[in-house]
PDB file of N, CA and C in Angstrom:
ATOM      1  N   UNK B   1     -10.333  -7.107 -14.634  1.00 95.00           N
ATOM      2  CA  UNK B   1     -10.778  -5.981 -13.834  1.00 95.00           C
ATOM      3  C   UNK B   1     -12.202  -5.607 -14.257  1.00 95.00           C
ATOM      4  N   UNK B   2     -13.016  -5.436 -13.264  1.00 94.00           N
ATOM      5  CA  UNK B   2     -14.390  -4.959 -13.551  1.00 94.00           C
ATOM      6  C   UNK B   2     -14.358  -3.452 -13.617  1.00 94.00           C
ATOM      7  N   UNK B   3     -14.941  -2.894 -14.652  1.00 96.00           N
ATOM      8  CA  UNK B   3     -14.976  -1.430 -14.830  1.00 96.00           C
ATOM      9  C   UNK B   3     -16.452  -0.990 -14.778  1.00 96.00           C
ATOM     10  N   UNK B   4     -16.733  -0.054 -13.904  1.00 96.00           N
ATOM     11  CA  UNK B   4     -18.091   0.433 -13.739  1.00 96.00           C
ATOM     12  C   UNK B   4     -18.140   1.947 -13.852  1.00 96.00           C
ATOM     13  N   UNK B   5     -19.204   2.466 -14.300  1.00 96.00           N
ATOM     14  CA  UNK B   5     -19.430   3.904 -14.260  1.00 96.00           C
ATOM     15  C   UNK B   5     -20.400   4.236 -13.147  1.00 96.00           C
ATOM     16  N   UNK B   6     -20.037   5.231 -12.320  1.00 96.00           N
ATOM     17  CA  UNK B   6     -20.897   5.603 -11.181  1.00 96.00           C
ATOM     18  C   UNK B   6     -20.995   7.105 -11.168  1.00 96.00           C
ATOM     19  N   UNK B   7     -22.073   7.580 -10.602  1.00 96.00           N
ATOM     20  CA  UNK B   7     -22.224   9.042 -10.420  1.00 96.00           C
ATOM     21  C   UNK B   7     -22.084   9.367  -8.943  1.00 96.00           C
ATOM     22  N   UNK B   8     -21.868  10.604  -8.649  1.00 97.00           N
ATOM     23  CA  UNK B   8     -21.804  11.058  -7.257  1.00 97.00           C
ATOM     24  C   UNK B   8     -22.975  10.517  -6.453  1.00 97.00           C
ATOM     25  N   UNK B   9     -22.659   9.956  -5.333  1.00 98.00           N
ATOM     26  CA  UNK B   9     -23.701   9.423  -4.417  1.00 98.00           C
ATOM     27  C   UNK B   9     -23.998   7.955  -4.674  1.00 98.00           C
ATOM     28  N   UNK B  10     -23.531   7.420  -5.783  1.00 98.00           N
ATOM     29  CA  UNK B  10     -23.778   6.009  -6.097  1.00 98.00           C
ATOM     30  C   UNK B  10     -22.694   5.177  -5.502  1.00 98.00           C
ATOM     31  N   UNK B  11     -22.998   3.908  -5.268  1.00 98.00           N
ATOM     32  CA  UNK B  11     -22.080   2.999  -4.589  1.00 98.00           C
ATOM     33  C   UNK B  11     -21.903   1.708  -5.329  1.00 98.00           C
ATOM     34  N   UNK B  12     -20.834   1.021  -4.915  1.00 97.00           N
ATOM     35  CA  UNK B  12     -20.554  -0.323  -5.352  1.00 97.00           C
ATOM     36  C   UNK B  12     -20.332  -1.136  -4.081  1.00 97.00           C
ATOM     37  N   UNK B  13     -20.971  -2.333  -4.084  1.00 97.00           N
ATOM     38  CA  UNK B  13     -20.791  -3.222  -2.915  1.00 97.00           C
ATOM     39  C   UNK B  13     -19.864  -4.344  -3.301  1.00 97.00           C
ATOM     40  N   UNK B  14     -18.834  -4.579  -2.447  1.00 96.00           N
ATOM     41  CA  UNK B  14     -17.832  -5.608  -2.690  1.00 96.00           C
ATOM     42  C   UNK B  14     -18.029  -6.646  -1.610  1.00 96.00           C
ATOM     43  N   UNK B  15     -18.292  -7.846  -2.033  1.00 95.00           N
ATOM     44  CA  UNK B  15     -18.543  -8.926  -1.021  1.00 95.00           C
ATOM     45  C   UNK B  15     -19.780  -8.627  -0.229  1.00 95.00           C
ATOM     46  N   UNK B  16     -19.777  -9.057   1.008  1.00 95.00           N
ATOM     47  CA  UNK B  16     -20.995  -8.899   1.819  1.00 95.00           C
ATOM     48  C   UNK B  16     -20.991  -7.647   2.667  1.00 95.00           C
ATOM     49  N   UNK B  17     -19.768  -7.062   2.851  1.00 96.00           N
ATOM     50  CA  UNK B  17     -19.757  -5.980   3.812  1.00 96.00           C
ATOM     51  C   UNK B  17     -18.784  -4.803   3.519  1.00 96.00           C
ATOM     52  N   UNK B  18     -18.456  -4.611   2.258  1.00 97.00           N
ATOM     53  CA  UNK B  18     -17.634  -3.474   1.854  1.00 97.00           C
ATOM     54  C   UNK B  18     -18.421  -2.664   0.841  1.00 97.00           C
ATOM     55  N   UNK B  19     -18.584  -1.383   1.164  1.00 98.00           N
ATOM     56  CA  UNK B  19     -19.304  -0.484   0.233  1.00 98.00           C
ATOM     57  C   UNK B  19     -18.432   0.677  -0.149  1.00 98.00           C
ATOM     58  N   UNK B  20     -18.251   0.909  -1.442  1.00 97.00           N
ATOM     59  CA  UNK B  20     -17.461   2.029  -1.918  1.00 97.00           C
ATOM     60  C   UNK B  20     -18.448   3.035  -2.533  1.00 97.00           C
ATOM     61  N   UNK B  21     -18.416   4.250  -2.071  1.00 98.00           N
ATOM     62  CA  UNK B  21     -19.352   5.290  -2.509  1.00 98.00           C
ATOM     63  C   UNK B  21     -18.567   6.440  -3.146  1.00 98.00           C
ATOM     64  N   UNK B  22     -19.055   6.896  -4.271  1.00 98.00           N
ATOM     65  CA  UNK B  22     -18.469   8.053  -4.915  1.00 98.00           C
ATOM     66  C   UNK B  22     -19.015   9.319  -4.206  1.00 98.00           C
ATOM     67  N   UNK B  23     -18.132  10.036  -3.551  1.00 98.00           N
ATOM     68  CA  UNK B  23     -18.513  11.214  -2.770  1.00 98.00           C
ATOM     69  C   UNK B  23     -18.514  12.483  -3.593  1.00 98.00           C
ATOM     70  N   UNK B  24     -17.492  12.635  -4.455  1.00 97.00           N
ATOM     71  CA  UNK B  24     -17.349  13.862  -5.191  1.00 97.00           C
ATOM     72  C   UNK B  24     -16.454  13.648  -6.400  1.00 97.00           C
ATOM     73  N   UNK B  25     -16.754  14.263  -7.483  1.00 96.00           N
ATOM     74  CA  UNK B  25     -15.873  14.275  -8.656  1.00 96.00           C
ATOM     75  C   UNK B  25     -15.595  15.743  -8.967  1.00 96.00           C
ATOM     76  N   UNK B  26     -14.310  16.079  -8.889  1.00 96.00           N
ATOM     77  CA  UNK B  26     -13.888  17.457  -9.176  1.00 96.00           C
ATOM     78  C   UNK B  26     -12.672  17.427 -10.097  1.00 96.00           C
ATOM     79  N   UNK B  27     -12.907  17.734 -11.364  1.00 96.00           N
ATOM     80  CA  UNK B  27     -11.823  17.648 -12.329  1.00 96.00           C
ATOM     81  C   UNK B  27     -11.369  16.197 -12.500  1.00 96.00           C
ATOM     82  N   UNK B  28     -10.081  15.967 -12.308  1.00 96.00           N
ATOM     83  CA  UNK B  28      -9.561  14.583 -12.457  1.00 96.00           C
ATOM     84  C   UNK B  28      -9.454  13.919 -11.100  1.00 96.00           C
ATOM     85  N   UNK B  29     -10.050  14.469 -10.070  1.00 96.00           N
ATOM     86  CA  UNK B  29      -9.965  13.889  -8.736  1.00 96.00           C
ATOM     87  C   UNK B  29     -11.319  13.338  -8.342  1.00 96.00           C
ATOM     88  N   UNK B  30     -11.349  12.083  -7.856  1.00 96.00           N
ATOM     89  CA  UNK B  30     -12.557  11.455  -7.396  1.00 96.00           C
ATOM     90  C   UNK B  30     -12.388  11.146  -5.898  1.00 96.00           C
ATOM     91  N   UNK B  31     -13.292  11.619  -5.118  1.00 97.00           N
ATOM     92  CA  UNK B  31     -13.251  11.303  -3.672  1.00 97.00           C
ATOM     93  C   UNK B  31     -14.230  10.107  -3.470  1.00 97.00           C
ATOM     94  N   UNK B  32     -13.699   9.069  -2.842  1.00 97.00           N
ATOM     95  CA  UNK B  32     -14.509   7.915  -2.549  1.00 97.00           C
ATOM     96  C   UNK B  32     -14.565   7.660  -1.023  1.00 97.00           C
ATOM     97  N   UNK B  33     -15.696   7.134  -0.632  1.00 98.00           N
ATOM     98  CA  UNK B  33     -15.799   6.717   0.782  1.00 98.00           C
ATOM     99  C   UNK B  33     -15.892   5.201   0.791  1.00 98.00           C
ATOM    100  N   UNK B  34     -15.192   4.624   1.720  1.00 97.00           N
ATOM    101  CA  UNK B  34     -15.161   3.160   1.844  1.00 97.00           C
ATOM    102  C   UNK B  34     -15.669   2.793   3.212  1.00 97.00           C
ATOM    103  N   UNK B  35     -16.697   2.008   3.182  1.00 98.00           N
ATOM    104  CA  UNK B  35     -17.290   1.483   4.426  1.00 98.00           C
ATOM    105  C   UNK B  35     -16.970   0.011   4.502  1.00 98.00           C
ATOM    106  N   UNK B  36     -16.034  -0.340   5.402  1.00 97.00           N
ATOM    107  CA  UNK B  36     -15.609  -1.708   5.500  1.00 97.00           C
ATOM    108  C   UNK B  36     -15.378  -2.028   6.974  1.00 97.00           C
ATOM    109  N   UNK B  37     -15.471  -3.283   7.353  1.00 97.00           N
ATOM    110  CA  UNK B  37     -15.160  -3.698   8.720  1.00 97.00           C
ATOM    111  C   UNK B  37     -13.691  -3.455   9.027  1.00 97.00           C
ATOM    112  N   UNK B  38     -13.369  -3.331  10.292  1.00 96.00           N
ATOM    113  CA  UNK B  38     -11.971  -3.042  10.692  1.00 96.00           C
ATOM    114  C   UNK B  38     -11.045  -4.189  10.290  1.00 96.00           C
ATOM    115  N   UNK B  39     -11.592  -5.363  10.133  1.00 95.00           N
ATOM    116  CA  UNK B  39     -10.740  -6.517   9.735  1.00 95.00           C
ATOM    117  C   UNK B  39     -10.293  -6.443   8.301  1.00 95.00           C
ATOM    118  N   UNK B  40     -10.858  -5.526   7.495  1.00 95.00           N
ATOM    119  CA  UNK B  40     -10.446  -5.444   6.093  1.00 95.00           C
ATOM    120  C   UNK B  40      -9.478  -4.265   5.976  1.00 95.00           C
ATOM    121  N   UNK B  41      -8.298  -4.547   5.462  1.00 93.00           N
ATOM    122  CA  UNK B  41      -7.298  -3.504   5.268  1.00 93.00           C
ATOM    123  C   UNK B  41      -7.620  -2.707   4.039  1.00 93.00           C
ATOM    124  N   UNK B  42      -7.546  -1.400   4.190  1.00 94.00           N
ATOM    125  CA  UNK B  42      -7.778  -0.481   3.046  1.00 94.00           C
ATOM    126  C   UNK B  42      -6.583   0.474   3.000  1.00 94.00           C
ATOM    127  N   UNK B  43      -5.850   0.418   1.854  1.00 94.00           N
ATOM    128  CA  UNK B  43      -4.674   1.244   1.675  1.00 94.00           C
ATOM    129  C   UNK B  43      -4.674   1.895   0.302  1.00 94.00           C
ATOM    130  N   UNK B  44      -4.030   3.013   0.156  1.00 95.00           N
ATOM    131  CA  UNK B  44      -3.818   3.594  -1.157  1.00 95.00           C
ATOM    132  C   UNK B  44      -2.701   2.788  -1.831  1.00 95.00           C
ATOM    133  N   UNK B  45      -2.901   2.429  -3.088  1.00 94.00           N
ATOM    134  CA  UNK B  45      -1.916   1.581  -3.788  1.00 94.00           C
ATOM    135  C   UNK B  45      -0.547   2.203  -3.834  1.00 94.00           C
ATOM    136  N   UNK B  46      -0.444   3.493  -4.029  1.00 95.00           N
ATOM    137  CA  UNK B  46       0.897   4.121  -4.132  1.00 95.00           C
ATOM    138  C   UNK B  46       1.674   4.016  -2.822  1.00 95.00           C
ATOM    139  N   UNK B  47       0.953   4.038  -1.695  1.00 95.00           N
ATOM    140  CA  UNK B  47       1.642   3.892  -0.377  1.00 95.00           C
ATOM    141  C   UNK B  47       2.144   2.485  -0.201  1.00 95.00           C
ATOM    142  N   UNK B  48       1.330   1.464  -0.674  1.00 93.00           N
ATOM    143  CA  UNK B  48       1.793   0.092  -0.529  1.00 93.00           C
ATOM    144  C   UNK B  48       3.027  -0.126  -1.416  1.00 93.00           C
ATOM    145  N   UNK B  49       3.075   0.451  -2.595  1.00 94.00           N
ATOM    146  CA  UNK B  49       4.197   0.312  -3.475  1.00 94.00           C
ATOM    147  C   UNK B  49       5.451   0.937  -2.840  1.00 94.00           C
ATOM    148  N   UNK B  50       5.287   2.120  -2.267  1.00 94.00           N
ATOM    149  CA  UNK B  50       6.426   2.782  -1.607  1.00 94.00           C
ATOM    150  C   UNK B  50       6.898   1.981  -0.438  1.00 94.00           C
ATOM    151  N   UNK B  51       5.978   1.436   0.349  1.00 93.00           N
ATOM    152  CA  UNK B  51       6.378   0.631   1.534  1.00 93.00           C
ATOM    153  C   UNK B  51       7.136  -0.618   1.071  1.00 93.00           C
ATOM    154  N   UNK B  52       6.675  -1.253   0.027  1.00 91.00           N
ATOM    155  CA  UNK B  52       7.365  -2.439  -0.460  1.00 91.00           C
ATOM    156  C   UNK B  52       8.759  -2.099  -0.942  1.00 91.00           C
ATOM    157  N   UNK B  53       8.898  -0.948  -1.597  1.00 91.00           N
ATOM    158  CA  UNK B  53      10.217  -0.520  -2.078  1.00 91.00           C
ATOM    159  C   UNK B  53      11.164  -0.200  -0.901  1.00 91.00           C
ATOM    160  N   UNK B  54      10.627   0.437   0.069  1.00 91.00           N
ATOM    161  CA  UNK B  54      11.397   0.815   1.267  1.00 91.00           C
ATOM    162  C   UNK B  54      11.848  -0.444   2.007  1.00 91.00           C
ATOM    163  N   UNK B  55      10.920  -1.420   2.146  1.00 90.00           N
ATOM    164  CA  UNK B  55      11.299  -2.674   2.851  1.00 90.00           C
ATOM    165  C   UNK B  55      12.327  -3.416   2.072  1.00 90.00           C
ATOM    166  N   UNK B  56      12.218  -3.431   0.712  1.00 89.00           N
ATOM    167  CA  UNK B  56      13.190  -4.094  -0.119  1.00 89.00           C
ATOM    168  C   UNK B  56      14.574  -3.491   0.080  1.00 89.00           C
ATOM    169  N   UNK B  57      14.607  -2.154   0.109  1.00 84.00           N
ATOM    170  CA  UNK B  57      15.895  -1.442   0.288  1.00 84.00           C
ATOM    171  C   UNK B  57      16.485  -1.742   1.648  1.00 84.00           C
ATOM    172  N   UNK B  58      15.645  -1.798   2.659  1.00 85.00           N
ATOM    173  CA  UNK B  58      16.112  -2.032   3.992  1.00 85.00           C
ATOM    174  C   UNK B  58      16.608  -3.473   4.189  1.00 85.00           C
ATOM    175  N   UNK B  59      16.037  -4.390   3.417  1.00 86.00           N
ATOM    176  CA  UNK B  59      16.412  -5.803   3.512  1.00 86.00           C
ATOM    177  C   UNK B  59      17.609  -6.149   2.659  1.00 86.00           C
ATOM    178  N   UNK B  60      18.063  -5.189   1.857  1.00 84.00           N
ATOM    179  CA  UNK B  60      19.176  -5.426   0.945  1.00 84.00           C
ATOM    180  C   UNK B  60      20.309  -4.445   1.258  1.00 84.00           C
ATOM    181  N   UNK B  61      21.151  -4.745   2.249  1.00 82.00           N
ATOM    182  CA  UNK B  61      22.206  -3.805   2.587  1.00 82.00           C
ATOM    183  C   UNK B  61      23.272  -3.721   1.464  1.00 82.00           C
ATOM    184  N   UNK B  62      24.005  -2.635   1.495  1.00 84.00           N
ATOM    185  CA  UNK B  62      25.028  -2.478   0.459  1.00 84.00           C
ATOM    186  C   UNK B  62      26.081  -3.559   0.582  1.00 84.00           C
ATOM    187  N   UNK B  63      26.763  -3.867  -0.560  1.00 88.00           N
ATOM    188  CA  UNK B  63      27.756  -4.956  -0.598  1.00 88.00           C
ATOM    189  C   UNK B  63      28.867  -4.615   0.390  1.00 88.00           C
ATOM    190  N   UNK B  64      29.342  -3.376   0.462  1.00 90.00           N
ATOM    191  CA  UNK B  64      30.416  -3.065   1.362  1.00 90.00           C
ATOM    192  C   UNK B  64      30.040  -3.250   2.803  1.00 90.00           C
ATOM    193  N   UNK B  65      28.793  -3.019   3.160  1.00 87.00           N
ATOM    194  CA  UNK B  65      28.324  -3.265   4.494  1.00 87.00           C
ATOM    195  C   UNK B  65      28.365  -4.743   4.846  1.00 87.00           C
ATOM    196  N   UNK B  66      27.924  -5.573   3.906  1.00 87.00           N
ATOM    197  CA  UNK B  66      27.952  -7.034   4.110  1.00 87.00           C
ATOM    198  C   UNK B  66      29.376  -7.504   4.207  1.00 87.00           C
ATOM    199  N   UNK B  67      30.258  -7.023   3.400  1.00 91.00           N
ATOM    200  CA  UNK B  67      31.670  -7.413   3.445  1.00 91.00           C
ATOM    201  C   UNK B  67      32.296  -7.019   4.751  1.00 91.00           C
ATOM    202  N   UNK B  68      32.014  -5.832   5.233  1.00 92.00           N
ATOM    203  CA  UNK B  68      32.524  -5.331   6.462  1.00 92.00           C
ATOM    204  C   UNK B  68      32.055  -6.196   7.644  1.00 92.00           C
ATOM    205  N   UNK B  69      30.777  -6.570   7.620  1.00 89.00           N
ATOM    206  CA  UNK B  69      30.220  -7.406   8.652  1.00 89.00           C
ATOM    207  C   UNK B  69      30.861  -8.794   8.621  1.00 89.00           C
ATOM    208  N   UNK B  70      31.047  -9.343   7.437  1.00 92.00           N
ATOM    209  CA  UNK B  70      31.659 -10.647   7.292  1.00 92.00           C
ATOM    210  C   UNK B  70      33.099 -10.622   7.822  1.00 92.00           C
ATOM    211  N   UNK B  71      33.812  -9.542   7.532  1.00 93.00           N
ATOM    212  CA  UNK B  71      35.188  -9.403   8.014  1.00 93.00           C
ATOM    213  C   UNK B  71      35.218  -9.325   9.567  1.00 93.00           C
ATOM    214  N   UNK B  72      34.320  -8.583  10.100  1.00 94.00           N
ATOM    215  CA  UNK B  72      34.209  -8.473  11.569  1.00 94.00           C
ATOM    216  C   UNK B  72      33.911  -9.814  12.197  1.00 94.00           C
ATOM    217  N   UNK B  73      33.024 -10.599  11.613  1.00 94.00           N
ATOM    218  CA  UNK B  73      32.722 -11.887  12.127  1.00 94.00           C
ATOM    219  C   UNK B  73      33.909 -12.832  12.006  1.00 94.00           C
ATOM    220  N   UNK B  74      34.668 -12.759  10.920  1.00 94.00           N
ATOM    221  CA  UNK B  74      35.860 -13.579  10.759  1.00 94.00           C
ATOM    222  C   UNK B  74      36.878 -13.256  11.858  1.00 94.00           C
ATOM    223  N   UNK B  75      37.097 -11.988  12.079  1.00 93.00           N
ATOM    224  CA  UNK B  75      38.046 -11.569  13.099  1.00 93.00           C
ATOM    225  C   UNK B  75      37.607 -12.009  14.504  1.00 93.00           C
ATOM    226  N   UNK B  76      36.309 -11.970  14.696  1.00 90.00           N
ATOM    227  CA  UNK B  76      35.820 -12.373  16.018  1.00 90.00           C
ATOM    228  C   UNK B  76      36.002 -13.876  16.270  1.00 90.00           C
ATOM    229  N   UNK B  77      35.845 -14.643  15.154  1.00 86.00           N
ATOM    230  CA  UNK B  77      35.976 -16.085  15.282  1.00 86.00           C
ATOM    231  C   UNK B  77      37.426 -16.539  15.521  1.00 86.00           C
ATOM    232  N   UNK B  78      38.408 -15.700  15.065  1.00 82.00           N
ATOM    233  CA  UNK B  78      39.824 -16.025  15.217  1.00 82.00           C
ATOM    234  C   UNK B  78      40.320 -15.849  16.638  1.00 82.00           C
TER     235      UNK B  78
END
């Protein structure tokens, strides 16, 4: 990981067309502005982690639900 120190109003350029600018530092909160093309996805890391967790939970049904579905399919096949 590259670690840089920046002051308010200073920027970091990532690649050819992404610019991250420090807009404000207030206490332990830093406001950043990100200038990137629409083709570049920009997300807060905590939201991506929560989305991944939610998707994992949705893709993993409870055992009793799977058993119930299996039983229904067996009955349907008979």
